[in-house]
Short mmCIF file of C-alpha atoms in Angstrom, two decimals:
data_model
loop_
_atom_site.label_atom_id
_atom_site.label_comp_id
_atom_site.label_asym_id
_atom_site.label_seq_id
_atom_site.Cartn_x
_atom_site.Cartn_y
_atom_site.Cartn_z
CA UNK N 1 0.08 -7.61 -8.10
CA UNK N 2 0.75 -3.68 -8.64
CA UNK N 3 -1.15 -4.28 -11.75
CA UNK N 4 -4.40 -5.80 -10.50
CA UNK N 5 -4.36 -2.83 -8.03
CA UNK N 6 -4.34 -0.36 -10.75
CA UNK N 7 -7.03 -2.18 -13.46
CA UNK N 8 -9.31 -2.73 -10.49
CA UNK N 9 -9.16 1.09 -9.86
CA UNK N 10 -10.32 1.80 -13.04
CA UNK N 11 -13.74 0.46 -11.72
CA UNK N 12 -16.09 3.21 -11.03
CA UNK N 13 -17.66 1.33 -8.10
CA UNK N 14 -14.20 1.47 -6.16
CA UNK N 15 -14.38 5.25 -5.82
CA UNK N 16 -16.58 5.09 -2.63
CA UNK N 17 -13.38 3.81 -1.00
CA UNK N 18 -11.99 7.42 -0.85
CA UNK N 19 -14.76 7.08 2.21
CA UNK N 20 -12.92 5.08 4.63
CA UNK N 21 -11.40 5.42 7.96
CA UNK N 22 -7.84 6.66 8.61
CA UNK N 23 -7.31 3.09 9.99
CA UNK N 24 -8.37 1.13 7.15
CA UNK N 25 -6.47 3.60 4.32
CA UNK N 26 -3.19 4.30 6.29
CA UNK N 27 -2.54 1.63 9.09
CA UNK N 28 -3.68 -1.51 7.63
CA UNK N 29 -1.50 -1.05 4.64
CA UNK N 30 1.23 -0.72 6.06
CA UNK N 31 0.96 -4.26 8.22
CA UNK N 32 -0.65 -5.78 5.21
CA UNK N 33 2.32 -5.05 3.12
CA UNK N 34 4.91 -6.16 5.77
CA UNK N 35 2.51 -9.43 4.91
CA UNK N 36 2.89 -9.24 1.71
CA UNK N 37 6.78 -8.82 1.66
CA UNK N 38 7.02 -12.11 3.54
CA UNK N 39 4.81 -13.72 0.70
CA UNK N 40 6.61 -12.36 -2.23
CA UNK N 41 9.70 -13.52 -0.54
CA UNK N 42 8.32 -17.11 -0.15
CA UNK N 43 6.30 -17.25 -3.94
CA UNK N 44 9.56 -16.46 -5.78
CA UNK N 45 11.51 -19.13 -3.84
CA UNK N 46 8.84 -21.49 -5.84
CA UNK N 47 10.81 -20.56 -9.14
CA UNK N 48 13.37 -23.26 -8.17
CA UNK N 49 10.29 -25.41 -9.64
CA UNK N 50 11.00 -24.69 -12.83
CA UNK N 51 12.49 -26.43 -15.20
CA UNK N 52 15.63 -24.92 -17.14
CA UNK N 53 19.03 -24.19 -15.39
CA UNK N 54 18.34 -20.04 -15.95
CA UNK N 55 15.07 -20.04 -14.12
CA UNK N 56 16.26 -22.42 -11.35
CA UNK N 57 19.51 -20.28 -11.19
CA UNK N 58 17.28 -17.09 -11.03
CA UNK N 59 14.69 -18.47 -8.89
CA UNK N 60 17.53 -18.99 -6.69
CA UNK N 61 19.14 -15.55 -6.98
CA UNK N 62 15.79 -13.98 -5.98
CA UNK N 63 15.45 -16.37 -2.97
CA UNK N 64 18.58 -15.35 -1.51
CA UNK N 65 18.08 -11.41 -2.41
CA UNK N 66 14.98 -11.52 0.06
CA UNK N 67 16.53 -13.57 2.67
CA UNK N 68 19.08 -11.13 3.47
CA UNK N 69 16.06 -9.07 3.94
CA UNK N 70 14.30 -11.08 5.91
CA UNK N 71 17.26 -11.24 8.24
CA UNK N 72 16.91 -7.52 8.84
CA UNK N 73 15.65 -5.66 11.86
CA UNK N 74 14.78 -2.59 10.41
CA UNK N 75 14.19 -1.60 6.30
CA UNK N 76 13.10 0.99 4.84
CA UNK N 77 11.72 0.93 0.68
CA UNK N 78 10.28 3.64 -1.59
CA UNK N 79 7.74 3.36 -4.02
CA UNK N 80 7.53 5.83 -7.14
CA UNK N 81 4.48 6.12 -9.37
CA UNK N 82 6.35 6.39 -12.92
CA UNK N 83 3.83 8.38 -14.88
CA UNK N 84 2.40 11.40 -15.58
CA UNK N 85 -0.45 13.98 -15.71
CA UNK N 86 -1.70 13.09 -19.08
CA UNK N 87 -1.45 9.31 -18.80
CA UNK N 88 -3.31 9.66 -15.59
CA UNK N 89 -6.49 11.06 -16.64
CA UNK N 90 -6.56 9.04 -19.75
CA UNK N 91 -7.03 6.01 -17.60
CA UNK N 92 -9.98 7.91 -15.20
CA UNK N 93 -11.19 9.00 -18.85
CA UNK N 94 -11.06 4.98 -19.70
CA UNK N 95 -12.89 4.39 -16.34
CA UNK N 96 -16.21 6.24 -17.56
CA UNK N 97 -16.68 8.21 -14.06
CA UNK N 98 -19.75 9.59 -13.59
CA UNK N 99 -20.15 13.57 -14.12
CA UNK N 100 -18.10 15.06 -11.37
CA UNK N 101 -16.15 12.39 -10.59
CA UNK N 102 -13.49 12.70 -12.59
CA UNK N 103 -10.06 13.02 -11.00
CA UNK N 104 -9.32 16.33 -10.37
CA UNK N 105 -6.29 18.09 -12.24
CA UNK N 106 -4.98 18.76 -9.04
CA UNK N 107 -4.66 15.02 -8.06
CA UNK N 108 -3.00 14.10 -11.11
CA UNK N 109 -0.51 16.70 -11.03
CA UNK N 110 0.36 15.11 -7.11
CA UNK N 111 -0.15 11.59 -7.77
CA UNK N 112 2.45 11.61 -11.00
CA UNK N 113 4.97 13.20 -9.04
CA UNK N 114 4.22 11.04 -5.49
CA UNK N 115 6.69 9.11 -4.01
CA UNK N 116 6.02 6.76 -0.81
CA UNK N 117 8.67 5.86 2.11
CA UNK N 118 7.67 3.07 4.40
CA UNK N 119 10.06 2.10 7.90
CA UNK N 120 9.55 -0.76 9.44
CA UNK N 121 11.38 -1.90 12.81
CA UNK N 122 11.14 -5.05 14.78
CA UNK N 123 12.45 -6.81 17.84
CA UNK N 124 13.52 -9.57 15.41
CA UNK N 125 14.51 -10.30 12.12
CA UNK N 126 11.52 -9.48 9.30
CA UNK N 127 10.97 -13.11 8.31
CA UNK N 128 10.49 -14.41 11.81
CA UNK N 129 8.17 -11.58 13.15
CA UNK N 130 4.75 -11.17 13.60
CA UNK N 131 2.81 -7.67 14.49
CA UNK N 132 3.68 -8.00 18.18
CA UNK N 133 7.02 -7.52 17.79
CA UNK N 134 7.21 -4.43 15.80
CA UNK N 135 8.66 -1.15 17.91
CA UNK N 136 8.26 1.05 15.35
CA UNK N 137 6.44 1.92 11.50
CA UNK N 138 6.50 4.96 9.72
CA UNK N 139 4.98 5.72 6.20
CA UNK N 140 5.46 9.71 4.60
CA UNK N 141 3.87 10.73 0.79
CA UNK N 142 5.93 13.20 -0.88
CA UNK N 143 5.80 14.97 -3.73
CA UNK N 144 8.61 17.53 -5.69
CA UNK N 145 6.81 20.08 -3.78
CA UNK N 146 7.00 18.83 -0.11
CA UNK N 147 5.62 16.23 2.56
CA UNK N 148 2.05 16.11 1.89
CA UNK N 149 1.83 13.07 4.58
CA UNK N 150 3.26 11.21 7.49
CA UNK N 151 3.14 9.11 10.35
CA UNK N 152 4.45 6.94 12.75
CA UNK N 153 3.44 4.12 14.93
CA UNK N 154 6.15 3.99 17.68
CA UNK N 155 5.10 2.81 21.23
CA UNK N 156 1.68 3.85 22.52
CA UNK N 157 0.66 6.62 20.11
CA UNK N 158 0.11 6.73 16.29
CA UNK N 159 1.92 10.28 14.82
CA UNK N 160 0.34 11.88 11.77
CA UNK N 161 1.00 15.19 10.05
CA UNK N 162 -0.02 16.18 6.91
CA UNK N 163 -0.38 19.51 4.75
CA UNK N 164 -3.87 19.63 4.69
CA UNK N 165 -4.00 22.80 2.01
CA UNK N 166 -2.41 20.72 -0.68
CA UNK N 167 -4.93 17.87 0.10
CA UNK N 168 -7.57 19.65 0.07
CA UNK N 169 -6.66 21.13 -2.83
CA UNK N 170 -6.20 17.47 -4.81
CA UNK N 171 -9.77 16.69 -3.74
CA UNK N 172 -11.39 20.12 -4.55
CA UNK N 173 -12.56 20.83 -1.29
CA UNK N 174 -10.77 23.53 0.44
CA UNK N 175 -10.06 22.91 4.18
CA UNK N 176 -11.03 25.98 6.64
CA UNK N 177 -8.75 27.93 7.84
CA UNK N 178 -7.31 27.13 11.39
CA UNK N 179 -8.04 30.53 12.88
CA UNK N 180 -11.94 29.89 11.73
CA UNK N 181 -12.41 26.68 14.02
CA UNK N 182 -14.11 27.07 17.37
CA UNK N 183 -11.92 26.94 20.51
CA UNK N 184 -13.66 23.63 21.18
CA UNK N 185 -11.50 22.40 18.15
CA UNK N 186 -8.09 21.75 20.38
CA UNK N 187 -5.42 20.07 18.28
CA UNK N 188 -8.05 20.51 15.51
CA UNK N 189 -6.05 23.61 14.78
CA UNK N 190 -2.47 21.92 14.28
CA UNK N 191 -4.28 19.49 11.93
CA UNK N 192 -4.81 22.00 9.79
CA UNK N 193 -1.81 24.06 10.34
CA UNK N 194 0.36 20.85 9.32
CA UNK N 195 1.94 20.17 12.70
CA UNK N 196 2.68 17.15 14.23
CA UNK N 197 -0.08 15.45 16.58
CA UNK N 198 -0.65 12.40 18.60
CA UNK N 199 -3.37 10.03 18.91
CA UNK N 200 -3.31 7.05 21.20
CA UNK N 201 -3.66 3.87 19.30
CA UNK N 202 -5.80 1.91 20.91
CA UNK N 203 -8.35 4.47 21.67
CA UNK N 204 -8.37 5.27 17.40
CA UNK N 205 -8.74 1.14 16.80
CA UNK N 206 -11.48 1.40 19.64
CA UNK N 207 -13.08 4.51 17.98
CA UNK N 208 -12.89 3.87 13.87
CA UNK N 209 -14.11 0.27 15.05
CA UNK N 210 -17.29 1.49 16.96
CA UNK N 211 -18.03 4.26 14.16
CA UNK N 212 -17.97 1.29 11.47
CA UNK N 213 -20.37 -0.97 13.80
CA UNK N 214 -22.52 2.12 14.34
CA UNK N 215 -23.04 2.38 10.74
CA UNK N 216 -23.34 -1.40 9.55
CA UNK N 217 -20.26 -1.76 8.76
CA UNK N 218 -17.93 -4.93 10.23
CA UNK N 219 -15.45 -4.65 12.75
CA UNK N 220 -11.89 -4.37 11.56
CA UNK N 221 -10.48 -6.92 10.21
CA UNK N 222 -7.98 -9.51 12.17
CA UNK N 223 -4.68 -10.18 10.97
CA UNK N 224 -4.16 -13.58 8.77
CA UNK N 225 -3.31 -16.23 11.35
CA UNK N 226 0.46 -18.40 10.24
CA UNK N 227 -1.82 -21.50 9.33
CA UNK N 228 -3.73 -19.27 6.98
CA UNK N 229 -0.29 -17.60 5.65
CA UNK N 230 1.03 -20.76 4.79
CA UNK N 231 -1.68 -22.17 2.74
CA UNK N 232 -1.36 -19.19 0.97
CA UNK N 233 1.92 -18.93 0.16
CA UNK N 234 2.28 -23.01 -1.02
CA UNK N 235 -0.99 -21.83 -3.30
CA UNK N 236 0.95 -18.89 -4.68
CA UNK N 237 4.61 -20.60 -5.25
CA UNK N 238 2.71 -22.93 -7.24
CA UNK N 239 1.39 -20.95 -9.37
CA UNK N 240 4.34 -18.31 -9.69
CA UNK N 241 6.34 -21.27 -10.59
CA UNK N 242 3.79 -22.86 -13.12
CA UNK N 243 3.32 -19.41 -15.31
CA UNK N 244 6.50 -17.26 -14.53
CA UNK N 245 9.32 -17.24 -16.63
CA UNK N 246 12.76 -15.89 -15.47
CA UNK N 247 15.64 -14.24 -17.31
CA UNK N 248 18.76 -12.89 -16.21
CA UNK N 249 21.25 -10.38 -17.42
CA UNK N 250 24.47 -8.54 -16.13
CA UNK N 251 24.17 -4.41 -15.50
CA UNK N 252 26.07 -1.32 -14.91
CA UNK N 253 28.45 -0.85 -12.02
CA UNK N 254 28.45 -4.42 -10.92
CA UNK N 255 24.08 -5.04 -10.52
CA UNK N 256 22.93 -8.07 -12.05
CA UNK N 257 18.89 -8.33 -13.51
CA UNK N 258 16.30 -10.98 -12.73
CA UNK N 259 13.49 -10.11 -15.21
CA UNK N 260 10.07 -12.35 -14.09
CA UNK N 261 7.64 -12.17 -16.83
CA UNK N 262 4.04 -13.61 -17.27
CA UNK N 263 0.93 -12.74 -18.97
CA UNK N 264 -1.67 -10.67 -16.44
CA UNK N 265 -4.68 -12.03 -16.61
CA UNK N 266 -3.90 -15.30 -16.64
CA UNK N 267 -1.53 -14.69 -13.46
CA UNK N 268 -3.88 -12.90 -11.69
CA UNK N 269 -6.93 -15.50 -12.91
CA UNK N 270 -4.92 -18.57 -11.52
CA UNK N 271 -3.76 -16.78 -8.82
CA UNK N 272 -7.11 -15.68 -7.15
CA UNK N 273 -8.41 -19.42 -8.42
CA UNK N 274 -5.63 -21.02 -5.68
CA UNK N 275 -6.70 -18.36 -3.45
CA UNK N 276 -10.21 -18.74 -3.64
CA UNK N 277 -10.84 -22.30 -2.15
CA UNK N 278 -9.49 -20.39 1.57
CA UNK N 279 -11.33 -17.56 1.26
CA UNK N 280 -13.17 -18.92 4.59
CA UNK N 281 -9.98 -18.43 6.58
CA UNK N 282 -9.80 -15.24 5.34
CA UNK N 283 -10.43 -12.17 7.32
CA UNK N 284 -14.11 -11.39 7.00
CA UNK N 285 -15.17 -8.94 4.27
CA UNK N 286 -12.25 -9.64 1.71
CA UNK N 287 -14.23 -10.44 -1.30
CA UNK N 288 -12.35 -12.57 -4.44
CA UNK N 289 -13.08 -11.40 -7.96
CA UNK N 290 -14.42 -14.19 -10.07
CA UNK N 291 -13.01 -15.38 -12.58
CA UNK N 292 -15.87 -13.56 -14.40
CA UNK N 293 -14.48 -10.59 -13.16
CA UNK N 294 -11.33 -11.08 -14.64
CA UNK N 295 -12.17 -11.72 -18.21
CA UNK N 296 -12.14 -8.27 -19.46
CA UNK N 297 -8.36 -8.01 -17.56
CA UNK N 298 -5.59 -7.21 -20.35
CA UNK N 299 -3.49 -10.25 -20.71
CA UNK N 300 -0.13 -8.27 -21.96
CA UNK N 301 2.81 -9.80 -20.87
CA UNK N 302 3.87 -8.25 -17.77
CA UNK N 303 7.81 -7.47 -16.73
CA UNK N 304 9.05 -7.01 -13.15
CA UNK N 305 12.64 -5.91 -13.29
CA UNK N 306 14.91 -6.97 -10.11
CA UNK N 307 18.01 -5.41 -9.61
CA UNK N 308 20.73 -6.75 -7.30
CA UNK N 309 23.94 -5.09 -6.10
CA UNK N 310 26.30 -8.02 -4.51
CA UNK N 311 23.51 -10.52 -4.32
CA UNK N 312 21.10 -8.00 -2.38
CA UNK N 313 17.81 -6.66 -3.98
CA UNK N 314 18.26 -2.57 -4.35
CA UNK N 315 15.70 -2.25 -6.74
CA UNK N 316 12.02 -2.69 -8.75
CA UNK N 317 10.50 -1.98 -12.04
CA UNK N 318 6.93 -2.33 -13.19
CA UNK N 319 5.99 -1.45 -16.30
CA UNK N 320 2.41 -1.09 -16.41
CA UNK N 321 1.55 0.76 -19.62
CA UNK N 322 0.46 -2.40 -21.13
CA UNK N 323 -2.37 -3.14 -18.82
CA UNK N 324 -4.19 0.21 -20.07
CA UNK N 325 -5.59 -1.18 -23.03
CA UNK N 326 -6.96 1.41 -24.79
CA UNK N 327 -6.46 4.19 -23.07
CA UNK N 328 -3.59 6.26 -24.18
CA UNK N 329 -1.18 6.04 -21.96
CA UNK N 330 2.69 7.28 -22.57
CA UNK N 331 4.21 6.32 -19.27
CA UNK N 332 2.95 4.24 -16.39
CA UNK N 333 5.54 2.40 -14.16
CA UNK N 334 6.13 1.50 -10.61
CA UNK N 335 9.83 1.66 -9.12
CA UNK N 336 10.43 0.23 -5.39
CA UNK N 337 13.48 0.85 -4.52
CA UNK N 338 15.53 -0.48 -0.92
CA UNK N 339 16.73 2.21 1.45
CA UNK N 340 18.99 1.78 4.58
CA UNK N 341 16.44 1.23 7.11
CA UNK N 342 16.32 4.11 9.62
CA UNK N 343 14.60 3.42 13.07
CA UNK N 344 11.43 5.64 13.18
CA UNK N 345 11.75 8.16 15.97
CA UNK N 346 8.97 10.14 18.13
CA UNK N 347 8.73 14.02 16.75
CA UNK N 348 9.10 16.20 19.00
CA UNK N 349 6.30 18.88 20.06
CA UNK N 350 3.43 16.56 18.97
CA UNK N 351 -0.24 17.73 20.54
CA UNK N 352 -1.97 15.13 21.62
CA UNK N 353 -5.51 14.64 20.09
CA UNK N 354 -8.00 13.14 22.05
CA UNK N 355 -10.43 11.41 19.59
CA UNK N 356 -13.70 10.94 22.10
CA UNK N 357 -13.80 14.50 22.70
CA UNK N 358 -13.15 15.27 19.35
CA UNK N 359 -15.91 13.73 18.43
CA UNK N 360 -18.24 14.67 21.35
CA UNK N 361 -17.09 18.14 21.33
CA UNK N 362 -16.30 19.75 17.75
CA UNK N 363 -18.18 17.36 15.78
CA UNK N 364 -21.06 16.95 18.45
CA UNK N 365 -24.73 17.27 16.91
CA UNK N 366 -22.90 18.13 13.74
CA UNK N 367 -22.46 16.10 10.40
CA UNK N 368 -18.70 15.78 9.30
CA UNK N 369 -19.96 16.66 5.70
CA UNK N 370 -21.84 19.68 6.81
CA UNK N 371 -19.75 22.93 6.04
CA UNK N 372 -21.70 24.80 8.55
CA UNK N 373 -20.53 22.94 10.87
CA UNK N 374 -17.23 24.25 10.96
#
């Protein structure tokens, strides 16, 4: 599914997205992919449908690989973006941006060399919890040149720090500098600086929520109730099972490979096809693609690589340089690979920010997009 992710990105109408709230880009992924584990988990247990000793053998391999994750309390996974500069704007270049919307050299340069570490903690094991009974998720960017951005979710309060120079620099918009903001500012000024602040959950759910409204824009989104998950994980095991084919091979130092290979568009096309008929118990705004939409989708065959060291799944590859089409692309990869999970903790010396009188106070009678307004 990497790959739909990054051919639907190509589309130029997906670049107002860069213009949602902190909620909806940083702490809905992270519960949506703690979803999405669970499914993955369940879709390649359908490979025991197929037919020939290998793929039942593999199917089987992969099943138990994610049940001894499942049966985990905490985990913790990193996901590389296996590219580079070059490959990167030849696909924006494929994308036809408008004039001044290409992706700034700046980004590339991060992006190729970006690296993402998710923690996630629960009262129980993975496969049997639900978002209630996680104590603790933490997600941090880096690059070769630092942290560029973190947080955690532990308790009552949602932690976030981020060098805000080097962002600003990837999207070509300088940020002020801290000693310029107004007094009214408050933890405005550690924001900037890059130090650690705190922001009660709640009140941000309650705030980003009211700001959408206030605009037109829906509430956010509930969670996927367990009748809803089901359906959609019998759906996708049927399909993964129909049009995946498994292969697998011994490695280095003891791993052993599980190679799952199917054409994309026809994956994706049947996929979203067994999807489709529950889009009404879907969470509201979560639009399908057609299977219009899909017909200009490469159909390259597509490889994901599993490694396992004694029966446990340590890594990932994706390579996605076939999906670019025409676009020349040397190198273009994904690599998730399984870390010891390590509880999140609270950082010490956060500031709390107080988001109502952030927004009363420095941002009051102001437009966020108005420079004079800091």
């Amino acid at each position: 599914m990497y790959g739909t992710t990054l051919w639907a990105s190509g589309e130029s109408s997906d670049r107002s997205r860069c213009d949602r709230s902190h909620e909806e880009t940083i702490i809905n992924p992270i519960r949506k992919t703690l979803t999405a584990g669970a499914v993955v988990g369940a879709v390649l247990a359908g490979a025991a449908a197929c037919g020939t000793v290998e793929q039942l053998s593999a199917g089987q391999k992969l099943d138990r690989a994610f049940e001894k994750l499942g049966k985990k309390k905490t985990l913790s996974f990193e996901l590389d973006l296996d590219t580079d500069v070059a490959s990167l704007e030849a696909l924006d270049a494929k994308s036809d941006p408008a004039p001044g919307e290409e992706i700034p050299e700046q980004a590339a340069e991060l992006l190729s060399g970006a690296k993402i570490t998710v923690t996630v903690q629960s009262k129980r094991p993975l496969d049997e919890s639900g978002e209630k009974d996680l104590v603790g998720t933490a997600l941090k960017v880096s690059t070769p040149d630092g942290d560029l951005a973190e947080y955690r979710v532990i308790g009552d309060f949602t932690y976030v720090r981020a060098d805000m120079a080097a962002m600003g620099e990837m999207a070509g918009s300088p940020v002020p500098d801290a000693d310029d903001l107004p007094p009214e500012a408050g933890a405005m000024k550690d924001v900037i600086e890059g130090k650690w602040v705190k922001i009660n959950t709640k009140e941000m759910e309650k705030v980003t929520g009211e700001s959408r409204r206030a605009k037109g824009g829906p509430a956010p989104a509930p969670s996927l109730d367990t009748k809803t998950q089901k359906k959609l994980v019998k759906a996708l095991r049927e399909v993964i099972a129909r049009e995946v084919k498994f292969k697998t091979a011994d490695g280095a130092n003891g791993t052993e490979h599980v190679k799952a290979t199917a054409p994309f568009r026809t994956l994706v096309t049947e996929l979203f096809g067994e999807i489709r008929p529950l889009v009404k118990d879907l969470p509201p705004g979560m639009d399908l693609p057609t299977d219009k939409d899909l017909k200009d989708a490469p159909n390259a065959k597509v490889t994901a690589d599993f490694t396992l060291k004694n029966g446990a799944l340590s890594q990932v590859d994706v390579d996605l340089a076939k999906l670019a089409g025409t676009a020349d692309v040397k190198k273009l990869g994904l690599t998730l690979r399984m870390r010891e999970g390590a509880k999140p903790t609270v950082p010490a010396g956060a500031t709390k920010l107080d988001l109502n009188e952030l927004m009363n106070g420095f941002f009051g009678g102001s437009e966020m997009g108005d420079p004079e307004s800091v």
